Amino acid sequence: MNWYPWLNETYRQLIMSYQQGRGHHALLLHSLQGNGAEALCYGISRWLICQKTDGLKSCGECHSCRLMLAGTHPDYHVLEPEKGKTSVSVESVRKLTDTLSSHAQQNGAKVVYIPRTEALTDAAANALLKTLEEPTKGTYFLLGCEKRENLLATLRSRCLYTYLSPPESQTALYWLQKQIPNVNYNDAVTALKLCQGAPVAAMSLLQPEHWQQRAVLCQGLAQAIHHGNMLSLLPAINSDKAIEHIGWLLGLLADSMKLQQQASQFCLNQDQLPLVSVLASRMTNSQLFDVYEAWKNCRYQLMTVPALNQELLLTNQLLQWEALIAIPTL
């Protein structure tokens, strides 16, 4: 697994707390997606499970380290949704807690990593509480989350909360330019802004196919606004990545409102300022706000309502937008 330089200080602080006997058995790591939290949790897990630690590092040579490197350590457990599912069931948690009640197979630490703690159902989270509060000796939990407020308060209270902040913008930009040497500066800055400063997510967004999808949406929006035919934008949004594409639309709408308030320096889409300017000139602030709220609600429905007819919902949304911009502005 890749390591990222902005993780070093948080890693050092957490490992030192374990060295000094102050480390908590349940760590709740709050981080943006694409900020390297998975690598940090894996690095901590390696250290906790290593039989011959070398200061702040795992040795990489003992039997436990070799099993971790091979991905076959019997005392390292990753709890995540089963294939084809979006949540972690109570049955999965009960199976895990039964396993944790036994002695460690390698006579060392037992480590449980939950990448997306939000994926636990309420029943699954409740089933985990007792083990979180009174774990067997040498058992550690590393819980990752993007939205701490979505977790049960009873679960949060049993963990030590740590926030992994994104690196400073110049550090993130320097790293991004090293990973993608020929990247356009404006594109790199925009990708980082769109990803709230998370460099790994920005690198993923800048991959040619991914970045091209955003370009297609922006070009389609410009044409749709020009011709007053918002429904023509449907193919650029209606895909298995509709939620992300709606997020891009929301960013453009928000930037248009900023531009109307003479705050272009705070715009996320620095590479699409001409398009943002068109939106700002064609719609009033109240219209932009109404459209923004409508798309936000649309995205929420797609994220939370199962078996929803996505194409029908998007079509209705675009037609409402088209009707709105057809109304002459005063």
CSV table of C-alpha atoms in Angstrom, one decimal:
chain,number,residue,atom,x,y,z
A,1,MET,CA,0.0,0.0,0.0
A,2,ASN,CA,1.3,3.5,-0.9
A,3,TRP,CA,2.4,5.8,1.8
A,4,TYR,CA,1.9,9.6,1.7
A,5,PRO,CA,4.2,12.2,3.3
A,6,TRP,CA,1.4,14.2,5.0
A,7,LEU,CA,0.6,11.2,7.1
A,8,ASN,CA,4.0,11.1,8.9
A,9,GLU,CA,3.2,13.5,11.8
A,10,THR,CA,-0.2,11.9,12.7
A,11,TYR,CA,1.4,8.4,12.4
A,12,ARG,CA,4.3,9.5,14.7
A,13,GLN,CA,2.0,10.9,17.3
A,14,LEU,CA,-0.3,7.9,17.4
A,15,ILE,CA,2.5,5.3,17.5
A,16,MET,CA,4.3,7.2,20.2
A,17,SER,CA,1.1,7.1,22.3
A,18,TYR,CA,1.1,3.3,22.0
A,19,GLN,CA,4.8,3.1,22.8
A,20,GLN,CA,4.2,5.1,26.0
A,21,GLY,CA,1.2,3.0,27.0
A,22,ARG,CA,-1.3,5.8,26.3
A,23,GLY,CA,-2.7,4.5,23.0
A,24,HIS,CA,-6.4,3.9,23.0
A,25,HIS,CA,-7.7,0.5,22.0
A,26,ALA,CA,-10.3,2.0,19.7
A,27,LEU,CA,-9.3,4.8,17.4
A,28,LEU,CA,-11.9,6.7,15.3
A,29,LEU,CA,-10.1,8.3,12.4
A,30,HIS,CA,-12.1,11.0,10.7
A,31,SER,CA,-10.9,11.9,7.2
A,32,LEU,CA,-12.0,13.0,3.8
A,33,GLN,CA,-12.1,10.4,1.1
A,34,GLY,CA,-8.9,10.3,-0.8
A,35,ASN,CA,-6.8,11.7,2.0
A,36,GLY,CA,-4.8,8.6,2.7
A,37,ALA,CA,-6.6,7.3,5.8
A,38,GLU,CA,-6.5,3.7,4.6
A,39,ALA,CA,-2.7,3.9,4.4
A,40,LEU,CA,-2.5,5.4,7.8
A,41,CYS,CA,-4.7,2.7,9.4
A,42,TYR,CA,-2.7,0.0,7.6
A,43,GLY,CA,0.6,1.4,8.8
A,44,ILE,CA,-0.7,1.6,12.4
A,45,SER,CA,-2.0,-2.0,12.1
A,46,ARG,CA,1.4,-3.2,10.9
A,47,TRP,CA,3.1,-1.7,13.9
A,48,LEU,CA,0.5,-3.0,16.4
A,49,ILE,CA,0.7,-6.5,15.0
A,50,CYS,CA,4.5,-6.6,14.5
A,51,GLN,CA,6.5,-8.9,16.9
A,52,LYS,CA,9.8,-7.0,16.6
A,53,THR,CA,9.0,-3.3,16.2
A,54,ASP,CA,11.9,-1.0,15.2
A,55,GLY,CA,11.1,2.2,16.9
A,56,LEU,CA,8.2,3.8,15.1
A,57,LYS,CA,8.3,1.3,12.3
A,58,SER,CA,7.3,-2.3,11.9
A,59,CYS,CA,10.3,-4.6,11.3
A,60,GLY,CA,9.0,-6.1,8.0
A,61,GLU,CA,10.9,-9.3,8.7
A,62,CYS,CA,9.0,-11.2,11.5
A,63,HIS,CA,6.4,-13.8,10.7
A,64,SER,CA,3.6,-11.5,11.5
A,65,CYS,CA,4.9,-8.8,9.2
A,66,ARG,CA,5.3,-11.3,6.4
A,67,LEU,CA,1.7,-12.5,6.9
A,68,MET,CA,0.5,-8.8,6.8
A,69,LEU,CA,2.5,-8.2,3.6
A,70,ALA,CA,0.9,-11.3,2.1
A,71,GLY,CA,-2.5,-10.2,3.2
A,72,THR,CA,-3.1,-13.5,5.2
A,73,HIS,CA,-2.6,-12.6,8.8
A,74,PRO,CA,-5.3,-14.4,10.8
A,75,ASP,CA,-5.4,-11.8,13.5
A,76,TYR,CA,-6.0,-8.8,11.2
A,77,HIS,CA,-9.7,-8.4,10.4
A,78,VAL,CA,-11.2,-5.9,7.9
A,79,LEU,CA,-14.9,-5.4,8.4
A,80,GLU,CA,-16.7,-4.0,5.3
A,81,PRO,CA,-19.8,-4.7,3.3
A,82,GLU,CA,-20.1,-8.0,1.5
A,83,LYS,CA,-19.8,-7.9,-2.2
A,84,GLY,CA,-22.9,-6.4,-3.8
A,85,LYS,CA,-24.0,-4.8,-0.5
A,86,THR,CA,-23.7,-1.3,0.9
A,87,SER,CA,-23.9,-2.0,4.6
A,88,VAL,CA,-22.3,-4.2,7.2
A,89,SER,CA,-24.8,-6.6,8.7
A,90,VAL,CA,-25.2,-7.5,12.4
A,91,GLU,CA,-24.4,-11.1,11.4
A,92,SER,CA,-20.9,-10.0,10.2
A,93,VAL,CA,-20.3,-8.2,13.5
A,94,ARG,CA,-21.4,-11.1,15.6
A,95,LYS,CA,-19.1,-13.4,13.6
A,96,LEU,CA,-16.2,-11.0,14.2
A,97,THR,CA,-16.9,-10.7,17.9
A,98,ASP,CA,-17.0,-14.5,18.3
A,99,THR,CA,-13.6,-14.6,16.6
A,100,LEU,CA,-12.1,-11.9,18.8
A,101,SER,CA,-13.1,-13.8,22.0
A,102,SER,CA,-10.5,-16.4,21.1
A,103,HIS,CA,-6.8,-16.1,21.7
A,104,ALA,CA,-4.7,-14.5,19.0
A,105,GLN,CA,-3.5,-17.2,16.6
A,106,GLN,CA,0.0,-15.6,16.3
A,107,ASN,CA,0.1,-14.8,20.1
A,108,GLY,CA,0.3,-11.1,19.4
A,109,ALA,CA,-2.2,-8.3,18.9
A,110,LYS,CA,-5.6,-8.6,17.2
A,111,VAL,CA,-6.5,-5.7,15.0
A,112,VAL,CA,-9.9,-4.8,13.5
A,113,TYR,CA,-10.0,-2.3,10.7
A,114,ILE,CA,-13.4,-0.8,9.6
A,115,PRO,CA,-12.8,1.4,6.6
A,116,ARG,CA,-16.3,2.9,6.5
A,117,THR,CA,-17.8,2.8,10.0
A,118,GLU,CA,-20.9,4.6,8.5
A,119,ALA,CA,-21.7,1.4,6.7
A,120,LEU,CA,-22.6,-0.4,9.9
A,121,THR,CA,-26.3,-0.7,10.3
A,122,ASP,CA,-27.7,0.5,13.7
A,123,ALA,CA,-28.0,-3.1,14.8
A,124,ALA,CA,-24.5,-3.9,13.7
A,125,ALA,CA,-23.1,-0.9,15.5
A,126,ASN,CA,-25.0,-1.8,18.7
A,127,ALA,CA,-23.7,-5.4,18.5
A,128,LEU,CA,-20.1,-4.0,18.4
A,129,LEU,CA,-20.5,-1.7,21.5
A,130,LYS,CA,-19.8,-4.2,24.2
A,131,THR,CA,-16.6,-5.5,22.5
A,132,LEU,CA,-15.5,-1.9,21.9
A,133,GLU,CA,-16.0,-1.1,25.5
A,134,GLU,CA,-14.5,-4.2,27.0
A,135,PRO,CA,-12.2,-5.8,24.4
A,136,THR,CA,-10.1,-8.8,25.1
A,137,LYS,CA,-6.4,-8.1,25.9
A,138,GLY,CA,-4.3,-7.0,23.0
A,139,THR,CA,-7.3,-6.2,20.7
A,140,TYR,CA,-7.3,-2.9,18.8
A,141,PHE,CA,-10.0,-1.2,16.6
A,142,LEU,CA,-9.2,1.3,13.9
A,143,LEU,CA,-12.5,2.8,12.6
A,144,GLY,CA,-12.4,5.1,9.6
A,145,CYS,CA,-15.2,7.5,8.8
A,146,GLU,CA,-16.0,10.5,6.5
A,147,LYS,CA,-19.1,11.7,8.4
A,148,ARG,CA,-18.7,11.4,12.1
A,149,GLU,CA,-22.2,12.8,12.7
A,150,ASN,CA,-23.7,9.7,11.0
A,151,LEU,CA,-22.3,7.4,13.7
A,152,LEU,CA,-24.2,6.4,16.8
A,153,ALA,CA,-23.2,8.6,19.8
A,154,THR,CA,-22.7,5.5,21.9
A,155,LEU,CA,-20.2,4.2,19.4
A,156,ARG,CA,-18.3,7.5,19.2
A,157,SER,CA,-18.1,7.7,22.9
A,158,ARG,CA,-16.1,4.5,23.1
A,159,CYS,CA,-13.4,5.7,20.8
A,160,LEU,CA,-10.6,8.2,20.7
A,161,TYR,CA,-11.4,10.7,18.0
A,162,THR,CA,-8.6,11.8,15.6
A,163,TYR,CA,-9.1,14.1,12.6
A,164,LEU,CA,-6.7,13.6,9.7
A,165,SER,CA,-6.6,17.0,8.1
A,166,PRO,CA,-5.7,17.4,4.4
A,167,PRO,CA,-2.1,18.7,3.8
A,168,GLU,CA,-1.5,22.4,3.2
A,169,SER,CA,-2.4,23.4,-0.4
A,170,GLN,CA,1.2,23.9,-1.5
A,171,THR,CA,2.2,20.5,-0.2
A,172,ALA,CA,-0.7,18.8,-1.9
A,173,LEU,CA,-0.1,20.6,-5.1
A,174,TYR,CA,3.7,19.7,-5.1
A,175,TRP,CA,2.8,16.1,-4.4
A,176,LEU,CA,0.2,16.1,-7.2
A,177,GLN,CA,2.6,17.6,-9.7
A,178,LYS,CA,5.2,14.9,-8.9
A,179,GLN,CA,2.6,12.1,-9.4
A,180,ILE,CA,1.4,13.6,-12.7
A,181,PRO,CA,4.4,15.5,-14.1
A,182,ASN,CA,2.7,17.1,-17.1
A,183,VAL,CA,-0.5,18.1,-15.3
A,184,ASN,CA,-1.9,21.6,-16.2
A,185,TYR,CA,-1.4,23.9,-13.1
A,186,ASN,CA,-5.0,25.2,-13.3
A,187,ASP,CA,-6.4,21.6,-13.6
A,188,ALA,CA,-4.4,20.5,-10.6
A,189,VAL,CA,-5.6,23.5,-8.5
A,190,THR,CA,-9.2,22.9,-9.5
A,191,ALA,CA,-9.0,19.1,-8.8
A,192,LEU,CA,-7.7,19.8,-5.3
A,193,LYS,CA,-10.4,22.4,-4.7
A,194,LEU,CA,-13.1,20.0,-5.9
A,195,CYS,CA,-11.8,17.3,-3.6
A,196,GLN,CA,-11.6,19.6,-0.6
A,197,GLY,CA,-7.8,19.4,-0.6
A,198,ALA,CA,-7.6,15.5,-0.5
A,199,PRO,CA,-4.6,14.8,-2.8
A,200,VAL,CA,-5.3,11.1,-3.6
A,201,ALA,CA,-8.8,11.9,-4.6
A,202,ALA,CA,-7.6,14.8,-6.8
A,203,MET,CA,-5.1,12.4,-8.5
A,204,SER,CA,-7.9,10.0,-9.2
A,205,LEU,CA,-10.1,12.9,-10.6
A,206,LEU,CA,-7.2,14.0,-12.9
A,207,GLN,CA,-6.9,10.6,-14.6
A,208,PRO,CA,-7.7,11.2,-18.3
A,209,GLU,CA,-10.9,9.3,-18.5
A,210,HIS,CA,-12.3,10.7,-15.2
A,211,TRP,CA,-11.2,14.3,-16.0
A,212,GLN,CA,-12.8,13.9,-19.5
A,213,GLN,CA,-16.1,13.0,-18.0
A,214,ARG,CA,-16.1,16.3,-16.2
A,215,ALA,CA,-15.1,18.2,-19.4
A,216,VAL,CA,-18.0,16.5,-21.3
A,217,LEU,CA,-20.4,17.6,-18.6
A,218,CYS,CA,-19.1,21.2,-18.6
A,219,GLN,CA,-19.3,21.4,-22.4
A,220,GLY,CA,-22.7,19.9,-22.4
A,221,LEU,CA,-23.9,22.4,-19.8
A,222,ALA,CA,-22.5,25.3,-21.8
A,223,GLN,CA,-24.4,24.1,-24.9
A,224,ALA,CA,-27.6,23.4,-23.0
A,225,ILE,CA,-27.6,26.9,-21.5
A,226,HIS,CA,-26.8,28.5,-24.9
A,227,HIS,CA,-29.7,26.6,-26.7
A,228,GLY,CA,-32.1,26.7,-23.7
A,229,ASN,CA,-32.3,22.9,-24.0
A,230,MET,CA,-31.4,21.6,-20.6
A,231,LEU,CA,-32.6,18.1,-21.3
A,232,SER,CA,-29.7,17.7,-23.7
A,233,LEU,CA,-27.5,17.4,-20.6
A,234,LEU,CA,-29.1,14.1,-19.6
A,235,PRO,CA,-26.6,11.8,-21.2
A,236,ALA,CA,-23.7,13.5,-19.4
A,237,ILE,CA,-25.3,13.0,-16.0
A,238,ASN,CA,-27.3,9.8,-16.3
A,239,SER,CA,-24.7,7.1,-15.5
A,240,ASP,CA,-23.5,5.0,-12.7
A,241,LYS,CA,-21.6,8.1,-11.5
A,242,ALA,CA,-24.6,10.4,-11.4
A,243,ILE,CA,-24.1,11.3,-7.8
A,244,GLU,CA,-20.6,12.6,-8.5
A,245,HIS,CA,-21.7,14.4,-11.7
A,246,ILE,CA,-24.4,16.1,-9.8
A,247,GLY,CA,-21.7,17.2,-7.3
A,248,TRP,CA,-19.9,18.8,-10.2
A,249,LEU,CA,-23.1,20.7,-11.2
A,250,LEU,CA,-23.6,21.9,-7.6
A,251,GLY,CA,-20.0,23.2,-7.6
A,252,LEU,CA,-20.6,25.2,-10.8
A,253,LEU,CA,-23.9,26.6,-9.5
A,254,ALA,CA,-22.3,27.6,-6.2
A,255,ASP,CA,-19.4,29.3,-8.0
A,256,SER,CA,-22.0,31.2,-10.1
A,257,MET,CA,-23.5,32.6,-6.9
A,258,LYS,CA,-20.0,33.5,-5.7
A,259,LEU,CA,-19.3,35.3,-8.9
A,260,GLN,CA,-22.5,37.4,-8.6
A,261,GLN,CA,-21.2,38.4,-5.2
A,262,GLN,CA,-17.9,39.5,-6.6
A,263,ALA,CA,-16.1,36.6,-4.9
A,264,SER,CA,-14.5,34.8,-7.9
A,265,GLN,CA,-11.3,34.1,-5.9
A,266,PHE,CA,-13.3,31.6,-3.9
A,267,CYS,CA,-14.6,29.7,-6.9
A,268,LEU,CA,-13.7,26.0,-7.0
A,269,ASN,CA,-13.9,25.6,-10.7
A,270,GLN,CA,-11.0,27.9,-11.6
A,271,ASP,CA,-10.7,26.2,-15.0
A,272,GLN,CA,-14.3,26.8,-15.9
A,273,LEU,CA,-14.8,30.5,-15.0
A,274,PRO,CA,-16.2,31.4,-18.5
A,275,LEU,CA,-19.0,28.8,-18.0
A,276,VAL,CA,-19.5,30.0,-14.4
A,277,SER,CA,-19.8,33.5,-15.8
A,278,VAL,CA,-22.5,32.4,-18.3
A,279,LEU,CA,-24.5,30.8,-15.6
A,280,ALA,CA,-24.2,33.9,-13.4
A,281,SER,CA,-25.4,36.2,-16.3
A,282,ARG,CA,-28.3,34.0,-17.4
A,283,MET,CA,-29.9,33.4,-14.0
A,284,THR,CA,-30.7,35.6,-10.9
A,285,ASN,CA,-29.2,34.8,-7.5
A,286,SER,CA,-32.6,33.4,-6.3
A,287,GLN,CA,-32.9,31.3,-9.4
A,288,LEU,CA,-29.4,29.8,-8.9
A,289,PHE,CA,-30.2,29.2,-5.3
A,290,ASP,CA,-33.5,27.4,-6.2
A,291,VAL,CA,-31.7,25.2,-8.8
A,292,TYR,CA,-28.9,24.5,-6.4
A,293,GLU,CA,-31.3,23.3,-3.7
A,294,ALA,CA,-33.3,21.2,-6.2
A,295,TRP,CA,-30.2,19.4,-7.4
A,296,LYS,CA,-29.0,18.9,-3.8
A,297,ASN,CA,-32.3,17.3,-3.0
A,298,CYS,CA,-32.1,15.2,-6.2
A,299,ARG,CA,-28.7,13.9,-5.2
A,300,TYR,CA,-29.9,13.1,-1.7
A,301,GLN,CA,-32.8,11.1,-3.1
A,302,LEU,CA,-30.4,9.1,-5.3
A,303,MET,CA,-28.2,8.4,-2.3
A,304,THR,CA,-30.9,7.4,0.1
A,305,VAL,CA,-33.9,6.0,-1.7
A,306,PRO,CA,-33.5,2.4,-3.0
A,307,ALA,CA,-34.8,1.3,-6.5
A,308,LEU,CA,-35.4,4.9,-7.6
A,309,ASN,CA,-35.8,5.5,-11.3
A,310,GLN,CA,-32.7,7.6,-11.8
A,311,GLU,CA,-33.4,8.6,-15.4
A,312,LEU,CA,-36.9,9.8,-14.7
A,313,LEU,CA,-35.7,11.8,-11.7
A,314,LEU,CA,-32.9,13.5,-13.7
A,315,THR,CA,-35.2,14.2,-16.6
A,316,ASN,CA,-37.8,15.9,-14.4
A,317,GLN,CA,-35.0,17.9,-12.7
A,318,LEU,CA,-33.6,19.1,-16.1
A,319,LEU,CA,-37.1,20.0,-17.4
A,320,GLN,CA,-37.7,22.1,-14.3
A,321,TRP,CA,-34.4,23.9,-14.8
A,322,GLU,CA,-35.3,24.5,-18.5
A,323,ALA,CA,-38.6,26.0,-17.6
A,324,LEU,CA,-36.9,28.2,-15.0
A,325,ILE,CA,-34.4,29.7,-17.4
A,326,ALA,CA,-37.1,30.3,-20.0
A,327,ILE,CA,-38.7,32.8,-17.7
A,328,PRO,CA,-37.3,36.3,-18.6
A,329,THR,CA,-35.3,37.8,-15.8
A,330,LEU,CA,-36.1,41.4,-14.7
